Every structure is written in structure tokens, then in C-alpha cells.
CSV table of C-alpha atoms and ligand atoms in Angstrom, one decimal:
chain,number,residue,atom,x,y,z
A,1,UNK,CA,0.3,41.7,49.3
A,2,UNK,CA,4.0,40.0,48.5
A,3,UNK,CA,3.6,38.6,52.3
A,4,UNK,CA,1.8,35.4,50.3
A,5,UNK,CA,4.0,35.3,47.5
A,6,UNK,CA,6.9,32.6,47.0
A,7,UNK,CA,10.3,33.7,48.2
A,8,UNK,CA,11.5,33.9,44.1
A,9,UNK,CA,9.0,36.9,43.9
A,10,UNK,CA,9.1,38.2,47.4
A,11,UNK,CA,13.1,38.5,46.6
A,12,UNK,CA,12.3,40.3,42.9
A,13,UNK,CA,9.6,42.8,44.3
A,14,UNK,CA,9.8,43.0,48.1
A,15,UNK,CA,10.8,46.8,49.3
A,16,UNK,CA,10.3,48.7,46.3
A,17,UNK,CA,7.5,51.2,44.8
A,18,UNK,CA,7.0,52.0,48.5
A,19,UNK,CA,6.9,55.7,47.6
A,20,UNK,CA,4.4,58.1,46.1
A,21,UNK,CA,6.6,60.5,48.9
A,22,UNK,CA,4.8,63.1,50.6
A,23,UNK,CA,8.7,63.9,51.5
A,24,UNK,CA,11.0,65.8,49.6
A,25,UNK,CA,14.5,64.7,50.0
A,26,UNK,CA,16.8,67.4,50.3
A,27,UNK,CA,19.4,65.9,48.3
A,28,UNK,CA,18.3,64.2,44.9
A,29,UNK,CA,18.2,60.3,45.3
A,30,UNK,CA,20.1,58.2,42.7
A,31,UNK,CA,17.5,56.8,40.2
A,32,UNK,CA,18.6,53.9,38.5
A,33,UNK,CA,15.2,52.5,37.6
A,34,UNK,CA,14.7,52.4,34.2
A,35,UNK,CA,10.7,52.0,34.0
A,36,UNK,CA,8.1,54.2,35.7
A,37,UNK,CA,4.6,53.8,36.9
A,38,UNK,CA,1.4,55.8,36.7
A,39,UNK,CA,-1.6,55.7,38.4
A,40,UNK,CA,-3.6,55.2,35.0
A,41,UNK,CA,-2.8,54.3,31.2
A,42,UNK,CA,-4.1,57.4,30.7
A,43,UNK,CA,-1.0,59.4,32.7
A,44,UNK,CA,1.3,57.5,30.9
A,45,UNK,CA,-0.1,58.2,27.7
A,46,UNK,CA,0.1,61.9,28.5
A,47,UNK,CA,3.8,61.5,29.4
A,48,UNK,CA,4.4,59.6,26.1
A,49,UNK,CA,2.3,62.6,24.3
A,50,UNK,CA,4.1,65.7,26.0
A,51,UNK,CA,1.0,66.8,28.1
A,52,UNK,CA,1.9,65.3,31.3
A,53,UNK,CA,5.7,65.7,32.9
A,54,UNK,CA,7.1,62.4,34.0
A,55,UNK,CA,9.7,59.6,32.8
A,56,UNK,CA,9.3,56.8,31.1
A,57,UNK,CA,12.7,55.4,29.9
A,58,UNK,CA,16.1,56.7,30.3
A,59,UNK,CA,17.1,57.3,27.2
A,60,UNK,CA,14.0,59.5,26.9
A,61,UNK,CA,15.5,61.1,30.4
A,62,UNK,CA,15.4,60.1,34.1
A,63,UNK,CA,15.6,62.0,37.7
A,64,UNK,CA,18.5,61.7,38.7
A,65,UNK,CA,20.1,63.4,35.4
A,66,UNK,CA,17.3,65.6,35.1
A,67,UNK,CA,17.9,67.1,38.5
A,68,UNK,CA,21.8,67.6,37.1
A,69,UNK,CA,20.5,69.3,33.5
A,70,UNK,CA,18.2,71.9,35.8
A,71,UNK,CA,21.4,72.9,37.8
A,72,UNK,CA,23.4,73.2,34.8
A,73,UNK,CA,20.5,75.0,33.2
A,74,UNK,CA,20.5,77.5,35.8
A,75,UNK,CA,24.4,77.9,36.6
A,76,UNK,CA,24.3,78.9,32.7
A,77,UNK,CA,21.6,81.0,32.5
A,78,UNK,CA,19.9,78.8,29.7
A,79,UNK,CA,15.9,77.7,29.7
A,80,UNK,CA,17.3,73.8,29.3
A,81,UNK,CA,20.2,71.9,29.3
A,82,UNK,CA,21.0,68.1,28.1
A,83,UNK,CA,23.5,65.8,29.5
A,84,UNK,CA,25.3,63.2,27.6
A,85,UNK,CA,27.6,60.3,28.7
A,86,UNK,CA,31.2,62.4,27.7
A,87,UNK,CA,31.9,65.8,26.6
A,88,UNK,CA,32.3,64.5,23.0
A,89,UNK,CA,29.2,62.9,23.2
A,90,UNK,CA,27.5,66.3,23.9
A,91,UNK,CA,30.0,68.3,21.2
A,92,UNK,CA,28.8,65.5,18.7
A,93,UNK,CA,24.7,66.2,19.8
A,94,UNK,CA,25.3,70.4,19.8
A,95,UNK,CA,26.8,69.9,15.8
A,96,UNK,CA,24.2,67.8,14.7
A,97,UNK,CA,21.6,70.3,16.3
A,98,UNK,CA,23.2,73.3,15.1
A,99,UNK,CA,22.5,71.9,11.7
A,100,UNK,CA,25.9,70.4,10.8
A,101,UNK,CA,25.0,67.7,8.0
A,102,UNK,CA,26.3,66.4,4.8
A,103,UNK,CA,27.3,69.6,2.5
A,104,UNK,CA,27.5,71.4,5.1
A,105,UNK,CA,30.5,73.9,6.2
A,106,UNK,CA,31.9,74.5,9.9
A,107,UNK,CA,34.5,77.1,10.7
A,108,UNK,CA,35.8,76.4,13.7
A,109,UNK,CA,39.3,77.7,15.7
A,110,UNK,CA,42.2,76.3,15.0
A,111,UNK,CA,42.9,75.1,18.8
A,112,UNK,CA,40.4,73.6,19.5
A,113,UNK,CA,40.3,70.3,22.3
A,114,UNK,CA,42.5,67.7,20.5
A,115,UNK,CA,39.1,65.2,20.0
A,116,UNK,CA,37.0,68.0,18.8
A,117,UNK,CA,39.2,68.6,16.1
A,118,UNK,CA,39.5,65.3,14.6
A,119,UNK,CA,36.3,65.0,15.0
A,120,UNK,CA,35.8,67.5,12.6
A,121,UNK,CA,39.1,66.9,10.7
A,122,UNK,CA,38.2,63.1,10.1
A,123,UNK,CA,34.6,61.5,11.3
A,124,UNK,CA,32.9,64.9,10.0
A,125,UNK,CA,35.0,64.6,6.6
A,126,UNK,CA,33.7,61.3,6.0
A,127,UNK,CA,30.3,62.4,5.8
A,128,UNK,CA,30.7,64.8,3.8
A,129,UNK,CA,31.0,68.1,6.2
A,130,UNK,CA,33.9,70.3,5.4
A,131,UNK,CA,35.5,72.2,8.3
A,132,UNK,CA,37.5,75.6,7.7
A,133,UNK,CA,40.3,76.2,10.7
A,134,UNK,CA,40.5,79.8,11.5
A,135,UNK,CA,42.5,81.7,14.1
A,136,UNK,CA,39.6,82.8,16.3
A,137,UNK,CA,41.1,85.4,18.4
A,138,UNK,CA,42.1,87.2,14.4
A,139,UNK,CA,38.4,88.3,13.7
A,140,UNK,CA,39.5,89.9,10.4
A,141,UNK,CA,40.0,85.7,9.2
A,142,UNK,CA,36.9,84.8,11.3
A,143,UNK,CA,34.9,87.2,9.5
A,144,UNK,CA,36.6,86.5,5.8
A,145,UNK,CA,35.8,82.8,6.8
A,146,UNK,CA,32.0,83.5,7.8
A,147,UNK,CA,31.6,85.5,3.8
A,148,UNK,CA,33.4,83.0,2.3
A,149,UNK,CA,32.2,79.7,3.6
A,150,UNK,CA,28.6,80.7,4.4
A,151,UNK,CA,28.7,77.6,7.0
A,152,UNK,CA,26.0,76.2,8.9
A,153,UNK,CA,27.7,76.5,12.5
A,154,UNK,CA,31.0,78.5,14.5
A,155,UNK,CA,32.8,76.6,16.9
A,156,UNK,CA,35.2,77.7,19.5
A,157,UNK,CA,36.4,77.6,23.3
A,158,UNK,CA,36.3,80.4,25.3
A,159,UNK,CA,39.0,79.7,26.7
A,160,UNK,CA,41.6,77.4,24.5
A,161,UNK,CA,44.0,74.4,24.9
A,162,UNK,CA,47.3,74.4,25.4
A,163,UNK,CA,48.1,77.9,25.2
A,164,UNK,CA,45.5,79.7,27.2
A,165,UNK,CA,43.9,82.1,24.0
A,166,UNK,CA,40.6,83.5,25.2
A,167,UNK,CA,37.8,84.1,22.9
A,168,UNK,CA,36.1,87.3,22.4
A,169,UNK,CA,32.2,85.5,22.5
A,170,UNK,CA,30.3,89.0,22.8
A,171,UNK,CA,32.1,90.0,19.1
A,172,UNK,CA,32.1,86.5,17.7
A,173,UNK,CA,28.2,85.9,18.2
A,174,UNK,CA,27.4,88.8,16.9
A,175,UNK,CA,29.4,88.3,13.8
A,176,UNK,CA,27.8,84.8,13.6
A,177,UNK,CA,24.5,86.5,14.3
A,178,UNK,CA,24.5,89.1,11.5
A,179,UNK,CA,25.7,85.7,9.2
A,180,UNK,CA,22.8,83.6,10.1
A,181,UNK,CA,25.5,81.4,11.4
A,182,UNK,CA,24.6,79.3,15.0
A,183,UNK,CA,27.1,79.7,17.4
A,184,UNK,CA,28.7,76.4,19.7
A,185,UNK,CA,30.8,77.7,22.2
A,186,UNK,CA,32.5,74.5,24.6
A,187,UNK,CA,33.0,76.7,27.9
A,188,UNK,CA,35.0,73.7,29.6
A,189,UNK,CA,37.5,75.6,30.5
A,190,UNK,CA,35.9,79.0,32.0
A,191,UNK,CA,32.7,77.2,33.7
A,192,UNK,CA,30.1,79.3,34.5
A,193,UNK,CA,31.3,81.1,36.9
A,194,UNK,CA,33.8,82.9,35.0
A,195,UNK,CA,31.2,83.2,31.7
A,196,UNK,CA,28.1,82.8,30.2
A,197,UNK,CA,28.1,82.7,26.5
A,198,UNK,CA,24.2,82.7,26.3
A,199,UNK,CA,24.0,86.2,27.7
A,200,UNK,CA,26.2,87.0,25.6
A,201,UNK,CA,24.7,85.6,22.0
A,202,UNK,CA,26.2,81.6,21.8
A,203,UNK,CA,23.2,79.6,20.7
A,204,UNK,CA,24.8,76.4,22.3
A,205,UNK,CA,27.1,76.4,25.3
A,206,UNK,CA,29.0,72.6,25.4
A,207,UNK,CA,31.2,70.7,28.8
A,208,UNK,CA,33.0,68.5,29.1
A,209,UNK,CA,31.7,68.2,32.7
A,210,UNK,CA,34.7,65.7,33.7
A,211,UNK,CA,36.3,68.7,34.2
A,212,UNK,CA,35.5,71.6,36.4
A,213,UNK,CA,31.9,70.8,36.6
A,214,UNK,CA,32.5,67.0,38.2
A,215,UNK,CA,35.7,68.7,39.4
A,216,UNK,CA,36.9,65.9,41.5
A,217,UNK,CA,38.4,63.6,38.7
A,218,UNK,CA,36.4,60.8,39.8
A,219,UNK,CA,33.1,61.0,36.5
A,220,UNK,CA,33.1,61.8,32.6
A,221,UNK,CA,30.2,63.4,31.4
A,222,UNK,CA,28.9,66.0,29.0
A,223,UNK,CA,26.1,68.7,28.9
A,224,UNK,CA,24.8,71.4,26.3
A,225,UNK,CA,22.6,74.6,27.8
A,226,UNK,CA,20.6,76.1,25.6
A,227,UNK,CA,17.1,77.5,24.1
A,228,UNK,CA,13.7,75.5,25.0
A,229,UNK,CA,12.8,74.7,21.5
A,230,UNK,CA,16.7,73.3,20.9
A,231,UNK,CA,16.4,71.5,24.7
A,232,UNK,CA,13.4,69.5,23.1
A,233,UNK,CA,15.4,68.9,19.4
A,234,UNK,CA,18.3,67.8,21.3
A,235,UNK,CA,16.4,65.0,23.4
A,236,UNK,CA,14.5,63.9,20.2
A,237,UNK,CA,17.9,63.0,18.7
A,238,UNK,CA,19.6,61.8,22.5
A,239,UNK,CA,16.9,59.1,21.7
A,240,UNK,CA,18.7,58.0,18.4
A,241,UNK,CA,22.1,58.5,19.2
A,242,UNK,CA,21.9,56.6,22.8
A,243,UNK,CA,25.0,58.2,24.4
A,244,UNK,CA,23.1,59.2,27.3
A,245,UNK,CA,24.7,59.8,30.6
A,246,UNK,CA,24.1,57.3,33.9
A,247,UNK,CA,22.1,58.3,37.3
A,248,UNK,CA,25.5,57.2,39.4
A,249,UNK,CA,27.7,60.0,36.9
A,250,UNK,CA,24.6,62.4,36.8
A,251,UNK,CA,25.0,61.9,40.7
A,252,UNK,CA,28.7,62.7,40.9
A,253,UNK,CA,28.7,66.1,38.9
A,254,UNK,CA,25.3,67.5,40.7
A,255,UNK,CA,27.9,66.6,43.9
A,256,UNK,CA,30.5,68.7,41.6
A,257,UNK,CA,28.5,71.1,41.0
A,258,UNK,CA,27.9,72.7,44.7
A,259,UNK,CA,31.2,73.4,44.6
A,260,UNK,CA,32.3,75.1,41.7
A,261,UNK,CA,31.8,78.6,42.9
A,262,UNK,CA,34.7,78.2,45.8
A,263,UNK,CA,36.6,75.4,43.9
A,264,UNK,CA,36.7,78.4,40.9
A,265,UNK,CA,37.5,81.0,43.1
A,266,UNK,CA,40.5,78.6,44.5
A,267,UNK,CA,42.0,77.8,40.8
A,268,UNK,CA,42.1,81.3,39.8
A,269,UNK,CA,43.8,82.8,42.9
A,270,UNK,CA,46.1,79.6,42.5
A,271,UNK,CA,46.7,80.4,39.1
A,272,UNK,CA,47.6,83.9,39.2
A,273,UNK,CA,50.0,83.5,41.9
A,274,UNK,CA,52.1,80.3,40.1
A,275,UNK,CA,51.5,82.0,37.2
A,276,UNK,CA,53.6,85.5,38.8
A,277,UNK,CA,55.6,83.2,39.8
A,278,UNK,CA,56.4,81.2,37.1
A,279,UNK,CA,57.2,84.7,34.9
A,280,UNK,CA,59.6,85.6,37.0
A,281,UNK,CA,62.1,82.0,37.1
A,282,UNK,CA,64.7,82.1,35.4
A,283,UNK,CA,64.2,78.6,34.1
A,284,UNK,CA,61.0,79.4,32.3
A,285,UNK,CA,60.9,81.3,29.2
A,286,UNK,CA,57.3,81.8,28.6
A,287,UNK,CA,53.7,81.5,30.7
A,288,UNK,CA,50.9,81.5,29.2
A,289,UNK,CA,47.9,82.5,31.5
A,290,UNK,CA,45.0,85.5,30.8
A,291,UNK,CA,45.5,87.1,34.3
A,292,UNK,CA,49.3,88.0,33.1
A,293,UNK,CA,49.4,91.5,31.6
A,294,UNK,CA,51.9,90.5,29.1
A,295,UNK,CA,49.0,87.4,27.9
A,296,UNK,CA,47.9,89.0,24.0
A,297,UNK,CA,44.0,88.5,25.1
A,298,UNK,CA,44.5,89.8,28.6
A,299,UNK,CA,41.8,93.1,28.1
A,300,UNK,CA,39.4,90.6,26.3
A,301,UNK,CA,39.8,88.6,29.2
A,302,UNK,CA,39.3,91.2,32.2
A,303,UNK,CA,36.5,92.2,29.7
A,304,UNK,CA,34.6,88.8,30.0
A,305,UNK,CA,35.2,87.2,33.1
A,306,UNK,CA,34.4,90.4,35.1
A,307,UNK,CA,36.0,90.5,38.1
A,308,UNK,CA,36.0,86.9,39.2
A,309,UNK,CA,39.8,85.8,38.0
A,310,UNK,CA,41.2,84.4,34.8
A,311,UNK,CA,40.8,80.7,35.4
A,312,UNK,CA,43.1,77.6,36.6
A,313,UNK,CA,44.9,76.7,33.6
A,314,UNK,CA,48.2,77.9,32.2
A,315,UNK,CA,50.9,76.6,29.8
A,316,UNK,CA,54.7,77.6,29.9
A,317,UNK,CA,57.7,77.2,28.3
A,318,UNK,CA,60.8,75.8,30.4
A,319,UNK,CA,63.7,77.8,28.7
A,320,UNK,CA,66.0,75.8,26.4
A,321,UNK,CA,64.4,72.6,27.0
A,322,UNK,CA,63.0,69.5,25.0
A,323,UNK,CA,60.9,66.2,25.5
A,324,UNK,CA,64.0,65.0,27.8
A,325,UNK,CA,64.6,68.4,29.9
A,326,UNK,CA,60.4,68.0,30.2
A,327,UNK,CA,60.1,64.6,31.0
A,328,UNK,CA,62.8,65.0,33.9
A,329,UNK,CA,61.1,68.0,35.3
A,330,UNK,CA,57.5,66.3,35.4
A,331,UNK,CA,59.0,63.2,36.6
A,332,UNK,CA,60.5,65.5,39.4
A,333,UNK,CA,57.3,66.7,40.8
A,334,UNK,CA,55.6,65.0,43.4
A,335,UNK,CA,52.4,66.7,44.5
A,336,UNK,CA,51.7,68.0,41.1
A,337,UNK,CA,50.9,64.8,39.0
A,338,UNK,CA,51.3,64.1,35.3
A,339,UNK,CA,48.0,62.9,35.1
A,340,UNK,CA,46.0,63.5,31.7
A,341,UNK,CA,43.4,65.2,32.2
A,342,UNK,CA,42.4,68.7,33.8
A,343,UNK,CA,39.5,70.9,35.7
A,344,UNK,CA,40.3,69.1,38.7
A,345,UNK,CA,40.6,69.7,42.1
A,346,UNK,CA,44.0,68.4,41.7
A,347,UNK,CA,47.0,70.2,40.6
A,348,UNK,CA,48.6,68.1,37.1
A,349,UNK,CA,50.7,68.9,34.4
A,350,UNK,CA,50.7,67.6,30.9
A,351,UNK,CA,52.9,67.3,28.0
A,352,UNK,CA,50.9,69.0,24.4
A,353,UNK,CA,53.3,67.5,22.2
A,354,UNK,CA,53.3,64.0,23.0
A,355,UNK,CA,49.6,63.9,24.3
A,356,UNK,CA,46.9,66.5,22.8
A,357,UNK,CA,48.8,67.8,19.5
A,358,UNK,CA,50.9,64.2,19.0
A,359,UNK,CA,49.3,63.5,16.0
A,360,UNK,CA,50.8,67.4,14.5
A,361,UNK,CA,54.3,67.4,12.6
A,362,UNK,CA,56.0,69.3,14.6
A,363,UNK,CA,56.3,72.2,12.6
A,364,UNK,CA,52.7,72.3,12.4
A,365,UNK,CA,52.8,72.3,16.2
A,366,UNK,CA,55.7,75.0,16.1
A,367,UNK,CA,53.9,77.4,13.8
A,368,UNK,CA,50.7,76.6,16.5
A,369,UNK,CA,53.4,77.7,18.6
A,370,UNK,CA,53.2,74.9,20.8
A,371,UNK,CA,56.9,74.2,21.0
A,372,UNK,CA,59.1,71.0,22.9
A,373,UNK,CA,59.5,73.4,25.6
A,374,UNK,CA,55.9,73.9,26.6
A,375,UNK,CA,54.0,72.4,30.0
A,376,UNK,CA,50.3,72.4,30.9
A,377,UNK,CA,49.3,73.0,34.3
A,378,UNK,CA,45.9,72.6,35.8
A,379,UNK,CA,46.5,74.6,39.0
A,380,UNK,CA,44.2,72.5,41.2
A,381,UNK,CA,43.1,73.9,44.5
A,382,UNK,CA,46.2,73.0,47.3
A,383,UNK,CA,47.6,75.7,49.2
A,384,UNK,CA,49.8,78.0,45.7
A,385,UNK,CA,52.8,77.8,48.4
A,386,UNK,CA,53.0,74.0,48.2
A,387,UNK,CA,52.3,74.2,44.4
A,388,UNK,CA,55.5,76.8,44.2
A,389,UNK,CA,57.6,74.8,46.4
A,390,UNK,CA,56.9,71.3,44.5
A,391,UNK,CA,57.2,73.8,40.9
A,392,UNK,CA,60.4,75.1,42.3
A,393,UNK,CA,62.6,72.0,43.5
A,394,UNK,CA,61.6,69.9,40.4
A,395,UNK,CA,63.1,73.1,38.4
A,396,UNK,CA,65.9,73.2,40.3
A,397,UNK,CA,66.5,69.5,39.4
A,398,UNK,CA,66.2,70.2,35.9
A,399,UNK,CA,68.3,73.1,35.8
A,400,UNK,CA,71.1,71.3,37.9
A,401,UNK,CA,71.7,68.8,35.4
B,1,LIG,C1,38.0,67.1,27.9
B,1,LIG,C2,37.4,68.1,26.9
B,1,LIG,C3,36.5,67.7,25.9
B,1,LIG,C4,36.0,66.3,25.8
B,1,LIG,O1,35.3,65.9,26.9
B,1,LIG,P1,35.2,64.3,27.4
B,1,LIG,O2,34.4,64.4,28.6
B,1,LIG,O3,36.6,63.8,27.6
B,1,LIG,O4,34.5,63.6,26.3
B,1,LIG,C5,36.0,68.7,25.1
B,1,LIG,N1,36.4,69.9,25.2
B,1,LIG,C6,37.3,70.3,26.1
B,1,LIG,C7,37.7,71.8,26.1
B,1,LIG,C8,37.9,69.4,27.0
B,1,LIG,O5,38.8,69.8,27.9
């Protein structure tokens, strides 16, 4: 058919639509096609009209992503999931679908991801939705704030940033339950495999998949699991908001996503030993990690997360120190890398008070109790013995001078 065609078309058409495959490829194929064919008007009318599955443009889905949503879907035990291009993108969609909108209230925890809270703190405010801060691991103030505020959504992370608070989801949903109050839970930093807040009453479970899910700091992306009947209210408005995520990314994070299980079980044997470790320098005044038995949410944690570990992030606080004594110790490091991000496969440190909570007076960041002192670590998935050793001569440095 194209073998009588001019060169110009033969170079626009030649070698594709070749399949109709009676082949399943094992691994899902990138699709970066954005238009689809049918056999009949007809078909495609029935995929426009909901009768017939298919795709017809990706803002309205696509393959490749779809194949990532299903695997999401099922790591979280949710009937859908929907992936965006970032995890603010996705935070943004769950709000909006939760029934966030002008005169409306949120009360959300205090710590939440740095982005998430302006979010709520300024865009939100502009349109006219108020957001009340609460301490979400004092449920006394969660439920005052629930009475008082009779909001439209609760937001929280099961596990929080910088200073490792876990969330009891179990109490909170049914608290938000009994209010009439959906419940947004962003799970970035347990993943699946340490918790799922469906079973356990969220309405809307939200990633940041750049993180543990990609897990190789190589893709941003974002994905909600959740309900059916909120899957198909969350693509209706994915085709108005337009922040929809690419085949290549969708690609990267199903990749991700194979190996979660043993890259999880990795950063939480990592973590508890640097963590043990950490507790016991002299240098270091403080850690911050669940699996300590000192950590305040430590039973809530061993509570949720089973048996499967306490995660791959912890905070501490180097004894005595400020910006200068931190800056020196992270410049000191050389296979853990001050790199600003996390959930990687990498090990990397960051500095709260200069990156996350800059924007805070620091009193406000003090009373947060996230002090000059204080370190993030993502314990990525080396060997802990090389993390310790790399830890342990930058601190040595540091304590030297
Ligand atoms: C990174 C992160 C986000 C934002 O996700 P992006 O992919 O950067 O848009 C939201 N919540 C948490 C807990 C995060 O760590």
C-alpha cells in the first residue's frame, strides 16, 4: 500500500500501525502515540461513550501510564489509581476531588511536605479555602479541629518530614469517618510496602512517585489510589487540569516499581542500623527514626507497618552545632550526597532549615523543633557499613575542628 506512495509519505507512515498483536509483550511497550484507531466509527464512539475500553487521547489516558496506574492500583490495594506529571500535581487533583473548594475548610498537620503546605497556606488561601494546622499525632487537637472547623477534607503523611512523626491512619480515619470528613493521606514516605491507608479507612492515598516508587532518582511523577467512582471523577477533572504524566516517566516508575519490595526491605534494615548507630555517637545529640524505641510514635509505628521495618528516612541533630558546623559535616561526606531530594536508591542528606522549612522564622522552626542542628538522611540502599564509615569520618572532621 505505501510501496507506491512518494518518499514524503512513505517517510511519515512507513512501519507503523503494523500491530493488531496476537503477542503479548511481557514488558509494557512505551506508547507515545497520542491518537488511536478503531476498526469502525462505531468502536470509537463506544470508547468516547464509556461502553467500550480503549484510548483515544492522552490526556483522557494512554497505555503506557495506564499499565503504571494498574500496578499502583494493586501495590495499594485500591479499585483505581490516577497518575499525574508530579506529586503536587496529584496532591492538587486528590483536594480538588475530596471536595476542597471556595468556603471550604482543610485541617491538615502541621508538617506536612514543604510544597503541600504552601500550597494550602497561599494558592488555597487565595481562593478562598481556609486551612487549620494541627499537630496530627495530638488527636485530642485533631479531633477539637474536626468539631470546630466542620471541614471538607483531612490531610496528613503517614509518615512526616523532617522529623520522622508517624501518623496513626487507623484512628485518624475513623475520626474523619464519624465527621463526614474525606481523608488524603500522601504515603510518600512509607510506600506500600510498609502501609496501606485504604485498608485502613483513607479515602485517597497520594505519591510523590519521584520518590520510592521511581526510586532511582532519574523521573518525577505523582499518583492517587483510590475508590472506582473517585478513579472516574478524578480523570474527568485530569482532562481540565492537563498535568498529566508522560509514557517515557510512566515507563521509568513501572521500572521502579518491580523493585520496591527488596529496595524497601534494603532502606529499612539500612536505617535501623545508622540509625543505632547514630544514637550512640557522641557527636549527635538527637535521631529521629520510628524503629528507635526512644522515637514518641515508636508503638504506633510497630503497630502499622507490621513487621516489615520502620522505613529509610531519619533526621538528627549533630550536638552543639549550627548552619557552619552542618555545612562542614555534609560537605565532608563523599558517598552520601547532599542532593535535595529523597526515596532514592541513593544515600543523601539534607539541610530542613535552609531548604524545606527556609521560608519559617526560625523560632517558628524551633518551636517545630526543627533546630540549626538537625540533618536529613535518606538511607539509600549501599552496604550500612560504608554508610557508617562515610557518617563516621565526616563527623570526625567536624568534631576535630
Ligand atoms: C516530594 C514530595 C511531594 C511532592 O512531590 P513532587 O513529585 O516533587 O511534586 C509531596 N509529598 C511528599 C511527602 C514528598 O516527599
Amino acid at each position: 500500500m505505501l510501496s507506491d506512495k512518494s518518499i514524503f509519505t512513505q517517510a511519515v507512515h512507513a512501519g507503523e500501525r503494523t500491530s493488531r498483536p496476537d503477542f503479548t509483550p511481557v514488558s509494557t511497550p512505551i506508547y507515545h502515540s497520542v491518537g488511536y484507531l478503531y476498526d469502525s466509527m462505531m468502536d470509537l464512539d463506544g470508547v468516547f461513550g464509556g461502553t467500550r475500553t480503549g484510548y483515544v487521547y492522552p490526556r483522557y489516558g494512554s497505555p503506557t501510564v495506564h499499565a503504571l496506574e494498574q500496578a499502583v492500583a494493586t501495590l495499594e490495594g485500591a479499585e483505581d489509581a490516577v497518575a499525574f506529571a508530579s506529586g503536587m500535581a496529584a496532591i492538587h487533583a486528590a483536594l480538588l476531588g475530596a471536595g476542597v473548594r471556595a468556603g471550604t475548610t482543610i485541617v491538615a498537620a502541621g508538617d506536612l511536605y514543604g510544597a503541600t503546605y504552601a500550597l494550602l497556606d497561599r494558592l488555597f488561601t487565595t481562593l478562598g479555602v481556609r486551612t487549620r494546622f494541627v499537630d496530627i499525632t495530638d488527636l485530642n487537637q485533631v479531633e477539637q479541629a474536626l468539631t470546630a472547623e466542620r471541614p471538607a477534607v483531612l490531610l496528613c503523611e503517614t509518615i512526616s518530614n523532617p522529623l520522622i512523626k508517624v501518623a496513626d491512619i487507623p484512628t485518624l480515619a475513623q475520626m474523619a469517618s464519624a465527621a463526614g470528613v474525606s481523608f488524603v493521606v500522601d504515603n510518600t514516605f512509607a510506600s506500600p510496602y510498609l502501609f496501606r491507608p485504604l485498608a485502613h479507612g483513607a479515602d485517597y492515598v497520594v505519591h510523590s512517585a519521584t520518590k520510592y516508587l521511581g526510586g532511582h532518582g532519574d523521573v518525577m511523577a505523582g499518583v492517587i489510589a483510590c475508590s472506582a467512582d473517585r478513579g472516574r471523577d478524578l480523570r474527568e477533572r485530569q482532562k481540565l487540569l492537563g498535568a498529566n504524566l508522560g509514557p517515557q516517566e510512566a515507563w521509568l516508575v513501572l521500572r521502579g516499581i518491580k523493585t520496591l519490595p527488596l529496595r524497601m526491605r534494603q532502606h529499612c534494615a539500612n536505617a535501623q542500623t545508622v540509625a543505632k548507630w547514630l544514637s550512640d555517637h557522641p557527636a549527635v545529640a538527637q535521631v529521629n527514626y520510628p524503629g528507635l524505641p526512644s522515637h514518641p510514635q515508636h508503638a504506633v509505628a510497630a503497630r502499622l507497618f507490621a513487621d516489615r521495618g520502620f522505613g529509610g528516612m531519619l533526621s538528627f541533630e549533630l550536638r552543639g552545632a549550627g548552619q557552619a558546623e552542618v555545612f562542614r559535616f555534609m560537605e565532608a561526606l563523599d558517598l552520601v550526597l547532599p542532593a535535595t531530594t529523597m526515596g532514592d536508591i541513593y544515600s543523601l542528606t539534607l539541610y530542613p532549615a535552609h531548604s524545606s522549612h527556609r521560608q519559617l522564622d526560625p523560632d517558628v522552626r524551633a518551636a517545630l523543633g526543627i533546630r540549626e542542628g538537625l540533618v536529613r538522611l535518606s538511607v539509600g540502599i549501599e552496604d550500612a557499613q560504608d554508610i557508617i564509615a562515610d557518617l563516621s569520618q565526616a563527623l570526625e572532621q567536624v568534631v576535630r575542628q
